[in-house]
Short mmCIF file of C-alpha atoms and ligand atoms in Angstrom, two decimals:
data_model
loop_
_atom_site.label_atom_id
_atom_site.label_comp_id
_atom_site.label_asym_id
_atom_site.label_seq_id
_atom_site.Cartn_x
_atom_site.Cartn_y
_atom_site.Cartn_z
CA MET A 1 -3.89 2.93 58.21
CA ASP A 2 -0.17 3.33 58.76
CA LEU A 3 2.01 3.31 55.69
CA PRO A 4 5.35 1.62 56.31
CA ASP A 5 8.14 4.07 56.79
CA PRO A 6 10.26 3.76 53.64
CA ARG A 7 13.46 4.26 55.60
CA ARG A 8 12.73 1.31 57.82
CA GLY A 9 11.29 -2.15 57.62
CA PRO A 10 10.93 -4.56 54.68
CA CYS A 11 10.22 -1.88 52.09
CA ARG A 12 13.53 -0.22 52.38
CA PRO A 13 15.49 -2.16 49.72
CA LEU A 14 12.65 -1.65 47.23
CA PHE A 15 12.59 2.06 47.97
CA LEU A 16 16.31 2.28 47.29
CA VAL A 17 15.93 0.49 43.99
CA VAL A 18 13.14 2.83 42.91
CA ALA A 19 15.11 5.87 43.98
CA ALA A 20 18.18 4.64 42.13
CA SER A 21 16.30 4.03 38.89
CA LEU A 22 14.61 7.42 39.14
CA LEU A 23 18.03 8.97 39.37
CA ALA A 24 19.22 6.95 36.38
CA CYS A 25 16.25 8.13 34.32
CA GLY A 26 16.53 11.73 35.40
CA PRO A 27 18.72 14.40 33.81
CA ARG A 28 22.22 13.16 33.41
CA GLN A 29 24.94 15.04 35.12
CA ALA A 30 26.80 17.11 32.54
CA SER A 31 30.26 15.61 32.20
CA GLY A 32 31.75 17.87 29.56
CA PRO A 33 30.98 20.84 27.39
CA LEU A 34 27.53 21.35 25.89
CA PHE A 35 27.18 20.17 22.27
CA ILE A 36 24.49 19.54 19.66
CA SER A 37 23.93 15.83 19.13
CA PRO A 38 25.69 14.93 15.83
CA ASP A 39 22.90 12.50 14.88
CA SER A 40 20.44 15.35 14.87
CA LEU A 41 22.53 17.47 12.51
CA THR A 42 21.40 15.62 9.39
CA ALA A 43 17.83 16.04 8.24
CA VAL A 44 15.73 15.37 5.16
CA GLU A 45 13.72 18.11 3.52
CA ARG A 46 9.99 18.18 4.18
CA HIS A 47 10.48 16.05 7.30
CA ARG A 48 10.67 16.82 10.99
CA ASN A 49 13.98 17.23 12.72
CA VAL A 50 14.97 18.06 16.29
CA LEU A 51 18.36 19.53 17.15
CA ALA A 52 19.08 17.68 20.40
CA LEU A 53 21.54 18.76 23.09
CA GLU A 54 24.09 16.73 25.00
CA ASN A 55 25.79 17.57 28.30
CA VAL A 56 23.13 20.06 29.28
CA PRO A 57 24.12 21.61 32.63
CA GLU A 58 21.75 21.49 35.56
CA GLY A 59 19.52 24.34 36.55
CA VAL A 60 19.07 25.87 33.11
CA GLN A 61 17.12 29.11 33.21
CA GLU A 62 17.05 29.86 29.49
CA TYR A 63 17.79 28.19 26.16
CA SER A 64 18.28 30.51 23.16
CA TRP A 65 18.73 29.35 19.59
CA TYR A 66 20.45 31.39 16.86
CA ARG A 67 20.98 31.04 13.16
CA GLY A 68 24.70 31.14 12.38
CA ALA A 69 27.79 30.56 14.44
CA GLU A 70 27.19 33.36 16.95
CA ASP A 71 24.62 34.30 19.54
CA SER A 72 23.89 37.84 18.42
CA ALA A 73 20.48 39.38 19.07
CA GLU A 74 19.70 39.88 15.35
CA THR A 75 20.06 36.20 14.57
CA MET A 76 18.00 34.82 17.43
CA ILE A 77 15.34 32.33 16.36
CA ILE A 78 13.62 31.64 19.65
CA SER A 79 14.35 31.52 23.33
CA PHE A 80 12.79 29.35 25.96
CA ARG A 81 12.57 29.72 29.74
CA PRO A 82 11.35 26.52 31.32
CA PRO A 83 8.74 25.53 31.97
CA ASP A 84 6.72 27.31 29.28
CA SER A 85 7.83 30.80 28.31
CA LYS A 86 8.83 31.04 24.64
CA VAL A 87 9.95 34.29 23.01
CA PRO A 88 10.37 34.42 19.22
CA GLY A 89 13.40 36.21 17.81
CA PRO A 90 13.92 38.08 14.52
CA LEU A 91 14.59 34.86 12.60
CA TYR A 92 11.65 32.97 14.04
CA SER A 93 9.31 31.12 11.67
CA ASN A 94 6.28 29.10 12.62
CA LEU A 95 8.01 26.02 11.25
CA VAL A 96 10.21 25.84 14.36
CA THR A 97 9.61 25.51 18.04
CA VAL A 98 11.48 24.55 21.21
CA THR A 99 10.75 21.32 23.04
CA SER A 100 10.40 21.10 26.82
CA LYS A 101 14.04 19.99 26.95
CA GLY A 102 15.16 23.10 25.11
CA TYR A 103 15.78 21.31 21.78
CA LEU A 104 15.09 23.17 18.54
CA SER A 105 12.39 21.37 16.56
CA PHE A 106 11.72 21.88 12.84
CA ARG A 107 8.25 20.82 11.82
CA LYS A 108 9.34 20.51 8.19
CA CYS A 109 12.90 21.15 7.15
CA THR A 110 13.65 22.97 3.92
CA LEU A 111 16.92 22.97 2.05
CA ASN A 112 17.36 26.58 3.16
CA ASP A 113 17.52 25.43 6.76
CA THR A 114 21.00 24.05 6.03
CA GLY A 115 23.59 26.02 7.98
CA ASN A 116 25.05 26.77 11.36
CA TYR A 117 22.91 26.87 14.48
CA THR A 118 24.06 28.10 17.85
CA VAL A 119 22.45 27.46 21.18
CA ARG A 120 23.12 29.44 24.33
CA VAL A 121 22.27 27.87 27.65
CA ASP A 122 22.11 30.12 30.70
CA THR A 123 22.19 28.73 34.21
CA GLY A 124 22.11 31.07 37.19
CA ASN A 125 25.79 30.39 37.43
CA GLY A 126 27.11 30.84 33.92
CA THR A 127 26.52 30.45 30.17
CA GLN A 128 27.46 27.73 27.71
CA ARG A 129 27.28 27.84 23.93
CA ALA A 130 27.38 25.20 21.20
CA THR A 131 27.32 25.48 17.41
CA GLY A 132 26.55 22.80 14.86
CA TRP A 133 26.14 22.62 11.10
CA LEU A 134 22.74 21.28 10.08
CA GLU A 135 22.74 19.54 6.71
CA VAL A 136 19.31 19.17 5.11
CA LEU A 137 19.29 16.48 2.43
CA GLU A 138 17.22 16.80 -0.71
CA LEU A 139 14.28 14.44 -0.80
CA GLY A 140 14.09 14.26 -4.58
CA PRO A 141 11.04 13.40 -6.65
CA PRO A 142 8.88 10.39 -5.80
CA PRO A 143 9.28 7.35 -8.05
CA VAL A 144 7.15 7.00 -11.16
CA ILE A 145 5.70 3.64 -12.06
CA SER A 146 4.77 2.33 -15.48
CA ALA A 147 3.40 -1.03 -16.55
CA ASN A 148 3.31 -2.53 -20.02
CA ALA A 149 -0.16 -3.99 -19.69
CA SER A 150 -3.13 -2.95 -17.65
CA SER A 151 -5.64 -5.28 -19.25
CA THR A 152 -4.68 -8.94 -19.12
CA VAL A 153 -6.06 -12.46 -19.08
CA GLU A 154 -5.61 -14.58 -15.99
CA ASN A 155 -3.02 -17.39 -16.07
CA LEU A 156 -2.01 -16.37 -19.56
CA ASP A 157 -0.50 -12.91 -19.68
CA SER A 158 2.55 -11.41 -18.00
CA VAL A 159 2.89 -7.89 -16.76
CA ALA A 160 6.14 -5.97 -16.50
CA ALA A 161 6.31 -2.84 -14.36
CA GLU A 162 9.12 -0.31 -14.22
CA CYS A 163 10.03 1.97 -11.31
CA HIS A 164 11.54 5.21 -12.61
CA THR A 165 13.79 6.69 -9.95
CA ASN A 166 17.45 7.29 -9.26
CA ALA A 167 17.16 5.92 -5.72
CA SER A 168 18.94 2.62 -5.21
CA HIS A 169 16.66 1.08 -2.58
CA ILE A 170 13.41 0.05 -4.24
CA GLU A 171 10.59 -2.08 -2.90
CA TRP A 172 7.54 -3.38 -4.69
CA TYR A 173 4.05 -3.50 -3.26
CA ARG A 174 1.22 -5.62 -4.58
CA ASN A 175 -2.23 -4.80 -3.20
CA SER A 176 -0.43 -2.40 -0.81
CA VAL A 177 1.65 -5.22 0.69
CA PRO A 178 5.42 -5.56 0.10
CA ILE A 179 6.38 -8.47 -2.15
CA SER A 180 9.58 -10.24 -3.02
CA ALA A 181 10.63 -12.51 -5.84
CA SER A 182 8.81 -15.84 -6.05
CA GLN A 183 7.84 -18.44 -8.64
CA ARG A 184 5.60 -16.03 -10.45
CA ILE A 185 7.35 -12.80 -9.58
CA ALA A 186 10.76 -11.74 -10.84
CA ILE A 187 12.50 -8.58 -9.72
CA SER A 188 15.56 -7.34 -11.61
CA ALA A 189 18.87 -7.09 -9.78
CA ASP A 190 18.66 -3.30 -9.64
CA GLY A 191 15.09 -3.56 -8.32
CA ARG A 192 13.70 -1.35 -11.05
CA THR A 193 11.76 -3.98 -13.00
CA LEU A 194 9.08 -6.30 -11.73
CA VAL A 195 7.59 -9.05 -13.88
CA ILE A 196 4.53 -11.01 -12.80
CA ARG A 197 4.03 -14.09 -14.90
CA ARG A 198 0.63 -15.74 -15.34
CA VAL A 199 -1.26 -12.87 -13.70
CA SER A 200 -4.01 -13.71 -11.28
CA ARG A 201 -7.26 -11.91 -10.57
CA HIS A 202 -5.78 -11.26 -7.12
CA ASP A 203 -3.00 -9.12 -8.63
CA ARG A 204 -5.01 -5.95 -8.29
CA THR A 205 -2.55 -3.09 -7.81
CA LEU A 206 1.16 -2.44 -8.12
CA GLN A 207 3.23 0.30 -6.56
CA CYS A 208 6.92 0.93 -6.04
CA VAL A 209 8.35 2.52 -2.93
CA ILE A 210 11.82 3.98 -2.50
CA GLN A 211 13.99 4.65 0.49
CA ARG A 212 16.14 7.59 -0.49
CA TYR A 213 18.63 7.52 2.40
CA GLU A 214 19.85 4.46 4.24
CA SER A 215 20.16 6.44 7.45
CA PHE A 216 16.48 7.39 7.25
CA PRO A 217 14.72 4.03 6.84
CA ASP A 218 11.38 5.53 7.83
CA ILE A 219 11.37 8.08 5.04
CA LEU A 220 9.71 6.32 2.14
CA GLN A 221 8.41 7.74 -1.12
CA LYS A 222 5.64 5.93 -2.93
CA SER A 223 4.78 5.94 -6.60
CA ASP A 224 1.23 6.16 -7.82
CA THR A 225 -0.71 2.91 -7.83
CA VAL A 226 -1.19 1.02 -11.09
CA SER A 227 -4.39 -0.97 -11.26
CA LEU A 228 -4.41 -4.19 -13.22
CA THR A 229 -7.51 -5.48 -14.91
CA VAL A 230 -7.28 -9.25 -15.07
CA ALA A 231 -9.99 -10.94 -17.08
CA TYR A 232 -10.95 -14.40 -15.85
CA GLY A 233 -13.60 -17.00 -16.34
CA PRO A 234 -16.11 -18.03 -17.18
CA GLU A 235 -15.97 -20.51 -14.37
CA TYR A 236 -18.41 -22.19 -12.03
CA VAL A 237 -20.72 -22.44 -15.03
CA SER A 238 -24.03 -23.86 -14.02
CA LEU A 239 -27.34 -24.42 -15.69
CA SER A 240 -30.50 -24.31 -13.70
CA THR A 241 -33.99 -25.05 -14.85
CA ASN A 242 -37.57 -25.09 -13.67
CA LEU A 243 -37.79 -28.78 -14.49
CA LYS A 244 -37.21 -31.36 -11.82
CA GLY A 245 -34.63 -34.08 -11.85
CA PHE A 246 -32.01 -32.23 -13.88
CA ASP A 247 -28.77 -34.15 -13.82
CA GLY A 248 -27.03 -33.45 -17.08
CA ALA A 249 -30.11 -34.70 -18.92
CA LEU A 250 -33.52 -33.21 -18.75
CA THR A 251 -36.94 -34.49 -19.48
CA ALA A 252 -39.78 -32.19 -20.40
CA GLY A 253 -43.32 -32.97 -21.50
CA ILE A 254 -44.75 -31.58 -24.73
CA GLY A 255 -46.89 -28.61 -23.82
CA SER A 256 -44.71 -27.60 -20.89
CA GLN A 257 -42.78 -24.43 -20.33
CA VAL A 258 -39.00 -24.81 -20.17
CA GLN A 259 -36.86 -22.28 -18.39
CA LEU A 260 -33.10 -22.50 -18.56
CA GLU A 261 -30.80 -20.18 -16.72
CA CYS A 262 -27.07 -20.08 -17.12
CA SER A 263 -24.86 -18.54 -14.45
CA CYS A 264 -21.12 -18.32 -14.10
CA ASP A 265 -18.33 -16.32 -12.52
CA SER A 266 -16.51 -14.17 -14.99
CA ASP A 267 -14.90 -10.76 -15.32
CA PRO A 268 -15.78 -8.95 -17.49
CA SER A 269 -19.34 -10.25 -17.26
CA PRO A 270 -20.02 -12.95 -19.85
CA LYS A 271 -21.94 -12.78 -23.10
CA TYR A 272 -24.47 -15.50 -23.60
CA HIS A 273 -25.44 -17.02 -26.93
CA TRP A 274 -28.08 -19.69 -27.08
CA LEU A 275 -27.88 -21.39 -30.45
CA HIS A 276 -30.30 -23.82 -31.92
CA ASN A 277 -28.91 -25.79 -34.84
CA GLY A 278 -26.41 -23.03 -35.34
CA SER A 279 -28.81 -20.09 -35.27
CA LEU A 280 -28.85 -17.59 -32.48
CA LEU A 281 -31.89 -17.89 -30.28
CA SER A 282 -31.08 -15.59 -27.42
CA SER A 283 -28.31 -13.48 -25.94
CA ASP A 284 -29.67 -13.51 -22.42
CA ALA A 285 -28.50 -15.62 -19.53
CA ASN A 286 -32.02 -17.04 -19.46
CA LEU A 287 -33.82 -19.00 -22.12
CA ASN A 288 -37.53 -19.68 -21.84
CA PHE A 289 -39.55 -21.60 -24.36
CA PHE A 290 -42.74 -23.51 -24.72
CA LEU A 291 -42.72 -27.06 -26.04
CA ASP A 292 -45.61 -26.39 -28.36
CA PRO A 293 -47.24 -29.52 -29.85
CA ALA A 294 -48.69 -27.37 -32.65
CA SER A 295 -45.35 -26.00 -33.83
CA PRO A 296 -42.83 -28.70 -33.11
CA THR A 297 -40.07 -27.13 -35.18
CA LEU A 298 -38.15 -25.72 -32.28
CA ALA A 299 -38.44 -28.26 -29.61
CA CYS A 300 -39.34 -31.48 -31.13
CA SER A 301 -37.15 -32.09 -34.07
CA SER A 302 -35.49 -35.36 -33.42
CA ALA A 303 -31.86 -34.29 -32.98
CA SER A 304 -31.79 -30.64 -32.22
CA SER A 305 -28.52 -29.38 -30.82
CA TRP A 306 -28.43 -26.57 -28.33
CA LEU A 307 -25.29 -24.67 -27.90
CA LEU A 308 -24.58 -22.02 -25.33
CA HIS A 309 -21.60 -19.78 -25.97
CA LEU A 310 -20.40 -17.59 -23.23
CA GLY A 311 -17.31 -15.88 -22.03
CA PRO A 312 -15.47 -12.62 -22.35
CA LEU A 313 -13.10 -14.05 -24.89
CA GLY A 314 -15.75 -14.47 -27.50
CA GLY A 315 -17.19 -17.50 -29.15
CA VAL A 316 -16.07 -20.10 -26.67
CA PRO A 317 -18.33 -23.15 -26.94
CA HIS A 318 -18.70 -23.60 -23.28
CA LEU A 319 -21.88 -25.31 -22.54
CA VAL A 320 -23.40 -27.65 -25.02
CA THR A 321 -26.87 -28.96 -24.68
CA SER A 322 -28.69 -31.13 -27.09
CA LEU A 323 -32.35 -31.68 -27.08
CA GLY A 324 -33.79 -34.71 -28.70
CA CYS A 325 -37.55 -34.98 -28.61
CA GLY A 326 -40.00 -37.66 -29.08
CA HIS A 327 -43.59 -36.58 -29.04
CA LEU A 328 -43.73 -36.59 -25.30
CA CYS A 329 -40.34 -35.63 -24.04
CA GLY A 330 -37.26 -33.61 -24.58
CA ILE A 331 -33.79 -34.51 -23.44
CA LEU A 332 -31.14 -31.99 -22.60
CA VAL A 333 -27.52 -32.93 -22.23
CA TYR A 334 -24.85 -30.53 -21.32
CA GLY A 335 -21.14 -30.70 -21.04
CA LEU A 336 -18.42 -28.27 -20.30
CA VAL A 337 -15.56 -27.37 -22.53
CA LYS A 338 -12.76 -26.14 -20.42
CA LEU A 339 -11.85 -22.61 -21.31
CA TYR A 340 -8.17 -23.10 -20.85
CA LEU A 341 -8.04 -25.50 -23.78
CA HIS A 342 -9.21 -22.69 -25.92
CA ARG A 343 -6.76 -20.30 -24.28
CA ARG A 344 -3.90 -22.70 -24.87
CA ASN A 345 -4.78 -22.77 -28.52
CA ARG A 346 -4.98 -19.02 -28.55
CA ALA A 347 -1.63 -18.69 -26.86
CA THR A 348 0.25 -20.91 -29.28
C1 LIG B 401 29.80 27.47 10.71
O1 LIG B 401 30.39 27.51 11.98
C2 LIG B 401 31.74 27.09 12.02
C3 LIG B 401 32.23 27.19 13.42
O2 LIG B 401 31.36 26.56 14.29
C4 LIG B 401 32.57 27.97 11.13
O3 LIG B 401 33.90 27.49 11.08
C5 LIG B 401 31.99 27.98 9.75
O4 LIG B 401 32.68 28.90 8.93
C6 LIG B 401 30.53 28.39 9.79
N1 LIG B 401 30.01 28.30 8.45
C7 LIG B 401 29.30 29.26 7.93
C8 LIG B 401 28.86 29.05 6.51
O5 LIG B 401 29.01 30.24 8.55
C1 LIG B 402 15.64 29.60 -0.09
O1 LIG B 402 16.57 30.60 -0.26
C2 LIG B 402 16.61 31.17 -1.56
C3 LIG B 402 17.72 32.20 -1.65
O2 LIG B 402 18.30 32.41 -0.44
C4 LIG B 402 15.25 31.78 -1.84
O3 LIG B 402 15.24 32.29 -3.14
C5 LIG B 402 14.17 30.73 -1.71
O4 LIG B 402 12.91 31.30 -1.87
C6 LIG B 402 14.24 30.09 -0.35
N1 LIG B 402 13.31 28.99 -0.32
C7 LIG B 402 12.51 28.77 0.71
C8 LIG B 402 11.60 27.59 0.61
O5 LIG B 402 12.51 29.47 1.70
C1 LIG B 403 28.14 27.55 40.34
O1 LIG B 403 29.41 27.15 39.90
C2 LIG B 403 30.33 26.85 40.90
C3 LIG B 403 31.65 26.50 40.25
O2 LIG B 403 31.68 26.71 38.92
C4 LIG B 403 29.80 25.74 41.75
O3 LIG B 403 30.69 25.50 42.81
C5 LIG B 403 28.44 26.07 42.25
O4 LIG B 403 27.89 24.98 42.95
C6 LIG B 403 27.52 26.45 41.15
N1 LIG B 403 26.24 26.86 41.66
C7 LIG B 403 25.10 26.44 41.13
C8 LIG B 403 23.85 26.99 41.76
O5 LIG B 403 25.05 25.64 40.21
C1 LIG B 404 5.03 -7.15 -20.74
O1 LIG B 404 6.35 -7.55 -20.52
C2 LIG B 404 6.53 -8.92 -20.20
C3 LIG B 404 7.97 -9.15 -19.82
O2 LIG B 404 8.84 -8.52 -20.70
C4 LIG B 404 6.10 -9.74 -21.38
O3 LIG B 404 6.24 -11.11 -21.09
C5 LIG B 404 4.66 -9.42 -21.70
O4 LIG B 404 4.26 -10.09 -22.88
C6 LIG B 404 4.47 -7.91 -21.91
N1 LIG B 404 3.07 -7.67 -22.03
C7 LIG B 404 2.58 -6.92 -23.03
C8 LIG B 404 1.11 -6.74 -23.06
O5 LIG B 404 3.31 -6.38 -23.84
C1 LIG B 405 18.85 11.85 -8.01
O1 LIG B 405 18.30 12.98 -8.66
C2 LIG B 405 18.31 14.16 -7.89
C3 LIG B 405 17.62 15.25 -8.69
O2 LIG B 405 16.37 14.84 -9.06
C4 LIG B 405 19.72 14.53 -7.56
O3 LIG B 405 19.73 15.67 -6.75
C5 LIG B 405 20.40 13.40 -6.84
O4 LIG B 405 21.74 13.67 -6.63
C6 LIG B 405 20.29 12.11 -7.65
N1 LIG B 405 20.79 11.02 -6.84
C7 LIG B 405 21.54 10.06 -7.35
C8 LIG B 405 21.95 8.98 -6.41
O5 LIG B 405 21.87 10.06 -8.52
C1 LIG B 406 -31.70 -29.36 -36.37
O1 LIG B 406 -30.69 -30.22 -36.92
C2 LIG B 406 -31.09 -31.58 -37.01
C3 LIG B 406 -29.94 -32.38 -37.55
O2 LIG B 406 -28.72 -31.81 -37.31
C4 LIG B 406 -32.29 -31.73 -37.90
O3 LIG B 406 -32.69 -33.06 -37.93
C5 LIG B 406 -33.40 -30.86 -37.40
O4 LIG B 406 -34.49 -30.89 -38.26
C6 LIG B 406 -32.94 -29.44 -37.25
N1 LIG B 406 -34.02 -28.69 -36.66
C7 LIG B 406 -34.40 -27.49 -37.10
C8 LIG B 406 -35.53 -26.86 -36.39
O5 LIG B 406 -33.83 -26.92 -38.01
#
């Protein structure tokens, strides 16, 4: 198969475009003296930094980097002959290296790296030098978070958290996701205080994050995570039984076995109290009893009242059943007392 000749025929304009863009992407023709890119002369401690070069001449045979304002042999850090020959100098440390473009790369800057750096660039045809002052900024301590309550009740309590830092740019994270002020969430003007009103069980963790330097938006420092324990429930309270046809009222024959099971969603897990005429019968979720014709005291008194208390908040009459028995049947009635009524009373 014959490939079209790029210099002729319909492919020619395309070829020119490709060639032109390759040239545009390739090394730029030096149009002035070599210098170290000013943007690269500010770094943050414990972070990477690359001293980049501008106006690099063509045909470089060797890049040499020096500590200080001169290119003397004693202060050489490292030299690099493209494509891959690197020679460490007296001031070399394994925290630095040279990139394939001849740039000096610090894996992790320290404050001591602040100072002058000189690069010498040798072409076959001459030598150019450039010096720049690298300023390494202090990172400072990470923020410290505190909260005034770690154990709260859903929809009732508020939590205030404080971010201790001297940085001015503070963000708050809830469940590892950034949050802003909303109906329930207030953030103070200086960003240091967060208040969540009427906490929810979904408010699981809080964290504050600071950006120390505006010019380094990617350098973030995170506080520890504060975990909130939000008590909720009981809710979705349901009563199940072995007897058929349970619909708020229950019919059971004398001589039969009655099994009642209470379930609900609650954190911490609920306490159950089955009361019969005010005396505690059981503290299990389940209550099993036999409607004994020979000892009718429990089941067959005419207006027995059954009361089930449950809930983490203690003593909430939540599920009330009453059993009224003739000789042949028992009737159970249950109703729910909404927990929040109780909480409202508690709150006022
Ligand atoms: C850094 O280099 C500049 C010249 O490039 C010089 O004026 C300055 O004194 C040097 N600073 C130090 C601390 O060596
Ligand atoms: C920084 O320099 C000071 C004095 O020059 C020295 O005491 C200190 O150990 C150095 N720190 C690091 C991390 O190299
Ligand atoms: C060397 O430099 C001279 C002038 O400075 C220039 O004319 C010549 O093309 C250069 N040679 C190379 C190989 O860069
Ligand atoms: C925490 O602070 C908030 C806001 O100041 C307050 O409403 C809440 O009652 C405090 N919680 C506790 C447990 O002190
Ligand atoms: C913050 O504190 C650090 C020392 O922990 C200090 O170096 C820095 O200057 C302080 N920054 C501000 C904005 O106060
Ligand atoms: C339970 O209370 C009712 C009236 O409140 C009473 O008639 C009944 O005898 C009591 N049952 C028992 C077993 O104490």
